[in-house]
Coordinates of C-alpha atoms in Angstrom, one line a residue:
M1 CA 118.2 84.9 127.6
N2 CA 118.2 81.2 128.0
R3 CA 118.0 79.3 124.7
R4 CA 119.3 76.2 123.0
S5 CA 122.1 76.6 120.4
A6 CA 120.7 77.3 117.0
L7 CA 122.7 74.4 115.7
T8 CA 120.9 71.8 117.9
L9 CA 118.3 69.5 116.3
F10 CA 115.2 71.5 115.9
M11 CA 111.8 70.2 117.0
P12 CA 110.0 68.9 113.9
A13 CA 107.4 71.2 112.4
L14 CA 104.4 70.0 110.5
A15 CA 105.5 66.7 109.2
M16 CA 104.8 65.2 105.8
Q17 CA 103.2 62.2 107.3
Q18 CA 99.9 60.3 107.2
V19 CA 97.1 62.2 108.9
K20 CA 94.1 60.3 110.2
L21 CA 91.1 62.4 109.4
P22 CA 87.7 61.8 111.0
K23 CA 85.6 61.5 107.9
K24 CA 85.6 61.4 104.1
I25 CA 86.4 64.8 102.8
R26 CA 85.3 65.8 99.3
V27 CA 87.3 68.4 97.5
A28 CA 86.2 70.2 94.3
M29 CA 88.9 72.0 92.3
V30 CA 88.0 75.3 90.7
G31 CA 90.9 75.6 88.2
L32 CA 94.2 73.8 88.0
Q33 CA 96.6 76.6 87.2
G34 CA 99.5 77.5 89.4
H35 CA 100.2 74.9 92.1
P36 CA 97.5 72.2 92.0
D37 CA 100.1 69.7 93.1
E38 CA 100.0 71.3 96.6
V39 CA 96.5 69.8 96.9
L40 CA 96.8 66.7 94.6
G41 CA 100.1 65.5 96.1
P42 CA 98.9 65.2 99.7
A43 CA 95.5 64.1 98.6
G44 CA 97.1 61.0 97.0
T45 CA 98.4 60.0 100.5
L46 CA 95.3 60.7 102.5
P47 CA 92.6 58.0 102.0
E48 CA 89.9 60.1 103.5
V49 CA 90.4 62.9 100.9
E50 CA 88.5 62.5 97.6
I51 CA 88.9 64.9 94.6
C52 CA 85.2 64.6 93.7
A53 CA 85.0 67.2 90.9
L54 CA 87.0 69.7 88.9
C55 CA 86.5 72.5 86.4
E56 CA 89.4 73.6 84.2
P57 CA 89.0 75.0 80.7
D58 CA 92.6 74.2 79.7
A59 CA 92.5 70.7 78.2
G60 CA 96.1 70.0 78.9
A61 CA 95.9 70.9 82.6
R62 CA 92.6 69.1 83.0
N63 CA 93.8 65.8 81.3
S64 CA 97.0 65.9 83.3
A65 CA 95.1 65.9 86.5
L66 CA 92.6 63.3 85.4
R67 CA 95.6 60.9 84.7
R68 CA 96.6 61.1 88.4
G69 CA 95.2 58.9 91.1
P70 CA 93.7 61.5 93.4
A71 CA 91.6 63.1 90.5
S72 CA 91.2 60.1 88.2
T73 CA 87.5 59.6 89.2
A74 CA 86.6 63.3 89.5
K75 CA 83.5 64.5 87.7
V76 CA 84.4 67.2 85.2
Y77 CA 82.3 70.3 85.0
E78 CA 82.3 73.2 82.4
N79 CA 80.8 75.6 84.9
W80 CA 82.4 75.9 88.4
I81 CA 79.4 77.5 90.0
E82 CA 77.2 74.6 88.9
M83 CA 79.9 72.3 90.3
L84 CA 79.8 74.0 93.7
D85 CA 76.0 73.9 93.8
R86 CA 75.6 70.3 92.7
E87 CA 78.6 68.7 94.5
K88 CA 78.4 70.8 97.7
P89 CA 82.0 69.8 98.5
D90 CA 83.6 70.0 101.9
I91 CA 86.5 72.1 100.5
A92 CA 86.9 74.2 97.4
A93 CA 90.5 74.2 96.0
I94 CA 90.7 77.4 93.9
G95 CA 93.4 77.6 91.3
N96 CA 92.1 79.9 88.5
P97 CA 93.8 83.0 87.0
A98 CA 94.3 86.2 89.1
D99 CA 91.4 88.1 87.5
E100 CA 88.9 85.3 88.3
R101 CA 90.2 84.1 91.7
A102 CA 88.4 86.6 94.0
R103 CA 85.0 85.8 92.5
A104 CA 85.5 82.1 93.0
I105 CA 86.6 82.7 96.6
L106 CA 83.5 84.9 97.3
E107 CA 81.2 82.4 95.8
A108 CA 82.6 79.5 97.9
T109 CA 82.4 81.7 101.0
K110 CA 78.8 82.7 100.2
R111 CA 77.9 79.0 100.1
G112 CA 79.7 78.3 103.4
I113 CA 82.4 76.1 101.7
P114 CA 85.9 76.3 103.3
W115 CA 88.5 77.0 100.7
I116 CA 92.2 76.9 99.9
A117 CA 93.2 79.2 97.1
E118 CA 96.1 80.0 94.8
K119 CA 98.0 83.1 95.8
P120 CA 97.4 85.9 96.0
I121 CA 93.7 85.6 97.0
A122 CA 92.9 89.0 95.4
D123 CA 94.1 91.1 92.5
T124 CA 93.1 94.4 93.9
M125 CA 92.6 96.1 97.3
A126 CA 88.8 96.3 96.6
E127 CA 88.7 92.5 96.0
L128 CA 90.7 91.9 99.2
K129 CA 88.3 94.1 101.2
A130 CA 85.3 92.1 99.9
I131 CA 87.0 88.8 100.8
R132 CA 88.0 90.1 104.3
E133 CA 84.4 91.2 105.0
A134 CA 82.9 88.0 103.6
V135 CA 85.0 85.5 105.5
A136 CA 84.5 87.5 108.7
K137 CA 80.8 87.5 108.2
R138 CA 80.5 83.8 107.4
Q139 CA 83.4 82.7 109.7
I140 CA 84.8 80.5 106.9
A141 CA 88.0 78.5 107.3
F142 CA 90.5 79.2 104.5
S143 CA 94.1 79.0 103.4
M144 CA 96.3 80.1 100.6
L145 CA 99.0 78.1 98.6
L146 CA 102.2 79.4 100.2
P147 CA 104.1 76.1 100.4
M148 CA 107.6 77.6 100.9
R149 CA 107.2 78.4 104.6
F150 CA 106.7 74.7 105.1
L151 CA 110.1 73.8 103.6
P152 CA 112.9 72.7 106.0
E153 CA 115.3 75.5 105.1
Y154 CA 112.9 78.3 105.8
L155 CA 111.6 76.6 109.0
A156 CA 115.3 76.6 110.1
L157 CA 115.8 80.3 109.4
K158 CA 112.6 81.1 111.4
Q159 CA 113.8 79.0 114.3
I160 CA 117.2 80.7 114.3
A161 CA 115.6 84.1 114.3
D162 CA 113.1 83.1 117.1
S163 CA 116.0 81.7 119.2
G164 CA 117.5 85.2 119.5
A165 CA 120.8 84.1 117.7
L166 CA 120.6 87.1 115.4
G167 CA 119.3 89.7 117.9
E168 CA 116.7 92.1 116.5
V169 CA 116.5 91.4 112.8
A170 CA 117.0 94.7 111.0
Q171 CA 117.9 93.7 107.5
I172 CA 116.2 91.1 105.2
S173 CA 117.4 90.3 101.7
A174 CA 115.5 88.0 99.4
Q175 CA 115.8 86.7 95.8
K176 CA 113.8 84.8 93.3
S177 CA 115.4 84.0 89.9
Y178 CA 113.6 81.7 87.5
K179 CA 114.1 80.3 84.0
A180 CA 111.8 82.1 81.6
G181 CA 110.7 79.1 79.6
N182 CA 107.5 79.1 77.6
R183 CA 104.7 80.1 79.9
A184 CA 101.0 79.2 80.0
A185 CA 98.7 81.6 78.1
W186 CA 97.1 83.0 81.2
M187 CA 100.6 84.0 82.6
K188 CA 101.4 86.1 79.5
S189 CA 98.6 88.6 80.1
R190 CA 98.8 91.2 82.9
K191 CA 95.0 90.8 83.4
S192 CA 95.1 87.1 84.2
Y193 CA 98.7 87.0 85.6
G194 CA 98.5 89.9 88.0
G195 CA 102.2 90.8 87.7
T196 CA 105.5 89.2 88.7
I197 CA 105.7 90.9 92.1
H198 CA 102.1 89.8 92.7
W199 CA 102.5 86.2 91.5
I200 CA 106.0 85.1 92.7
G201 CA 106.9 88.0 95.0
I202 CA 104.2 87.0 97.5
H203 CA 106.1 83.8 98.4
M204 CA 109.1 85.8 99.6
I205 CA 107.0 88.6 101.2
D206 CA 105.5 85.9 103.3
L207 CA 108.8 84.3 104.2
M208 CA 110.4 87.7 105.0
R209 CA 107.7 88.6 107.5
W210 CA 107.2 85.2 109.0
S211 CA 110.8 84.2 109.4
S212 CA 112.0 87.5 110.8
G213 CA 109.1 88.3 113.0
R214 CA 109.1 91.9 111.6
E215 CA 106.2 93.8 110.0
F216 CA 106.4 96.0 106.9
T217 CA 105.3 99.6 107.1
E218 CA 106.2 101.1 103.7
V219 CA 106.9 99.7 100.2
M220 CA 108.5 100.9 97.0
S221 CA 108.9 98.8 93.9
M222 CA 110.2 99.0 90.3
Q223 CA 109.8 96.5 87.5
G224 CA 110.8 96.1 83.9
H225 CA 110.3 94.0 80.8
V226 CA 113.8 93.9 79.3
G227 CA 115.2 91.4 76.8
A228 CA 112.3 89.2 77.4
P229 CA 111.7 86.1 75.2
A230 CA 108.4 85.7 73.4
G231 CA 107.5 82.8 75.6
I232 CA 106.7 85.0 78.6
G233 CA 104.5 87.5 76.9
A234 CA 103.8 90.6 79.1
M235 CA 105.4 89.2 82.2
E236 CA 107.8 91.5 83.9
N237 CA 111.2 89.8 84.0
T238 CA 113.1 92.1 86.4
T239 CA 111.8 93.6 89.6
A240 CA 113.1 95.2 92.8
T241 CA 111.2 96.0 96.0
L242 CA 112.2 98.0 99.1
F243 CA 110.5 97.6 102.4
R244 CA 110.7 99.7 105.6
L245 CA 110.5 97.4 108.6
D246 CA 108.5 98.3 111.7
N247 CA 111.8 98.8 113.7
K248 CA 113.2 101.2 111.0
G249 CA 115.2 98.4 109.4
V250 CA 115.2 97.6 105.7
G251 CA 114.1 94.7 103.6
T252 CA 114.9 94.1 99.9
L253 CA 113.5 91.7 97.3
H254 CA 114.8 91.3 93.8
M255 CA 113.4 88.9 91.2
D256 CA 114.0 88.0 87.6
Y257 CA 113.3 85.5 84.8
Y258 CA 116.9 85.6 83.6
R259 CA 118.1 82.2 85.0
P260 CA 119.8 80.4 82.1
G261 CA 118.3 77.3 80.6
S262 CA 121.5 75.5 81.4
A263 CA 121.2 76.1 85.1
P264 CA 120.8 72.9 87.2
T265 CA 117.5 73.9 88.8
H266 CA 114.5 76.0 87.6
G267 CA 114.8 78.5 90.4
D268 CA 117.4 80.2 92.6
D269 CA 115.7 81.3 95.8
R270 CA 117.6 83.0 98.6
L271 CA 116.8 84.5 102.0
R272 CA 119.1 86.4 104.4
L273 CA 118.3 87.6 107.9
A274 CA 120.7 90.0 109.6
G275 CA 120.8 91.5 113.1
P276 CA 123.4 92.9 115.6
K277 CA 124.3 89.4 116.8
G278 CA 124.6 87.5 113.6
V279 CA 123.5 86.6 110.1
A280 CA 121.6 83.6 108.9
E281 CA 120.9 82.8 105.2
Y282 CA 119.8 80.2 102.8
M283 CA 120.8 79.5 99.2
A284 CA 120.7 76.2 97.4
S285 CA 124.5 76.3 96.7
T286 CA 125.5 76.7 100.4
G287 CA 122.5 75.5 102.4
V288 CA 121.5 77.1 105.6
T289 CA 124.4 79.0 107.2
L290 CA 124.7 80.8 110.5
M291 CA 127.3 83.4 111.5
E292 CA 127.1 84.4 115.1
A293 CA 129.3 87.1 116.7
G294 CA 132.4 85.5 118.2
K295 CA 131.8 82.1 116.6
K296 CA 132.9 80.4 113.4
P297 CA 130.4 80.3 110.5
Q298 CA 128.6 77.0 110.4
T299 CA 126.3 75.2 108.0
L300 CA 123.3 73.5 109.6
T301 CA 123.3 69.8 108.9
K302 CA 120.1 69.0 110.7
L303 CA 116.9 70.8 109.6
P304 CA 113.3 70.7 110.7
R305 CA 111.0 68.2 109.0
G306 CA 109.1 69.8 106.2
G307 CA 105.3 70.0 106.0
S308 CA 102.4 70.7 103.6
V309 CA 100.2 73.8 103.4
F310 CA 97.2 71.6 102.5
V311 CA 97.8 69.3 105.4
D312 CA 98.2 72.3 107.7
F313 CA 94.7 73.4 106.6
L314 CA 93.2 69.9 107.0
R315 CA 94.7 69.6 110.5
A316 CA 93.1 72.9 111.6
L317 CA 89.8 72.3 109.9
Y318 CA 89.2 68.7 111.0
L319 CA 91.5 68.0 114.0
G320 CA 91.2 71.3 115.8
E321 CA 94.9 72.1 115.6
K322 CA 96.2 75.6 115.3
Q323 CA 96.7 76.7 111.6
S324 CA 100.3 77.5 111.0
L325 CA 99.5 79.8 108.0
T326 CA 97.0 82.0 109.9
H327 CA 94.1 83.9 108.4
A328 CA 95.8 87.1 109.5
D329 CA 99.0 86.2 107.7
I330 CA 97.1 85.4 104.5
L331 CA 95.2 88.7 104.5
R332 CA 98.2 90.8 105.4
T333 CA 100.6 89.2 103.0
T334 CA 98.1 89.6 100.2
E335 CA 97.7 93.2 101.1
I336 CA 101.4 93.8 100.9
A337 CA 101.8 91.9 97.6
I338 CA 99.1 94.0 96.0
A339 CA 100.7 97.2 97.4
A340 CA 104.2 96.2 96.2
R341 CA 102.8 95.5 92.7
D342 CA 100.8 98.7 92.7
S343 CA 103.8 100.7 93.8
A344 CA 105.7 99.6 90.7
E345 CA 102.8 100.4 88.4
T346 CA 102.3 103.9 89.9
S347 CA 105.9 104.8 90.7
R348 CA 105.2 105.8 94.3
M349 CA 105.9 104.7 97.8
I350 CA 102.9 103.1 99.5
R351 CA 102.3 103.1 103.3
L352 CA 101.1 99.8 104.6

């Protein structure tokens, strides 16, 4: 197989750069929980994008957004359905709690409004089925806030795996470890939070599949609420998930909210891909490293340029470019995240 060395300078991916859009684009924000900065940040650099309206019951989150340039002139609504009907935005940015998200997505879809939503897009398999059918019927453009796959480190891991440097990836190991802190009220309730595997696990589920090129066929999870501070409410603070890969390999994901307050960063995310020819992994303390058979371990010093999930969506919607985070990936990753969470709650393995 002819390929460039995995240590050569990779071709830039979606760049965080000015994008010239063909018209003014009005965005209405249904909720500001989770990762609104994934929309507000790029919107502040794109003159054609206007945050025309927002609806957020939490005064703190609402006022914080209104103090920022992109949303400073947004009209505030108390009812988001009224907002969609009156404003008729070009895009709905949906960032409400887990138990309300699917309804907002379905209402935007019914109105023919393209949307980008917090993850996961559904809390149950029934909701996911309804969304899948609705977007297929209306042929609506959509995306989901999975920004990690646009980070240079994970782009590098994917390009290493795609280059053949590892051979056939047969083991994937992933970690998320966060500081517990004092969480927002909606996160402290299982109903509005959706579960730790559901909420933060979906990031790594996406990265594991996408970077390795492997599919998941079975999942088994366990989770616990052990030694948890009052500030996290009912949030599970320790989880482990086992995946069977489509080539009979194995994937593992463990997550916790035990990272000490004294740690230098809020989170400690790690991803490791292993195959018969080598191992590639990323952790903040060591960077992206590659160990190929017969070669000395090396640390990559040149990484792909990072991108933006919102800009990826805009490029596809208005410039006709291929969407990097595909509709198929969004639906499948959501399905796996729900199944992984459901497995922990029912103590059974689930076929995917």
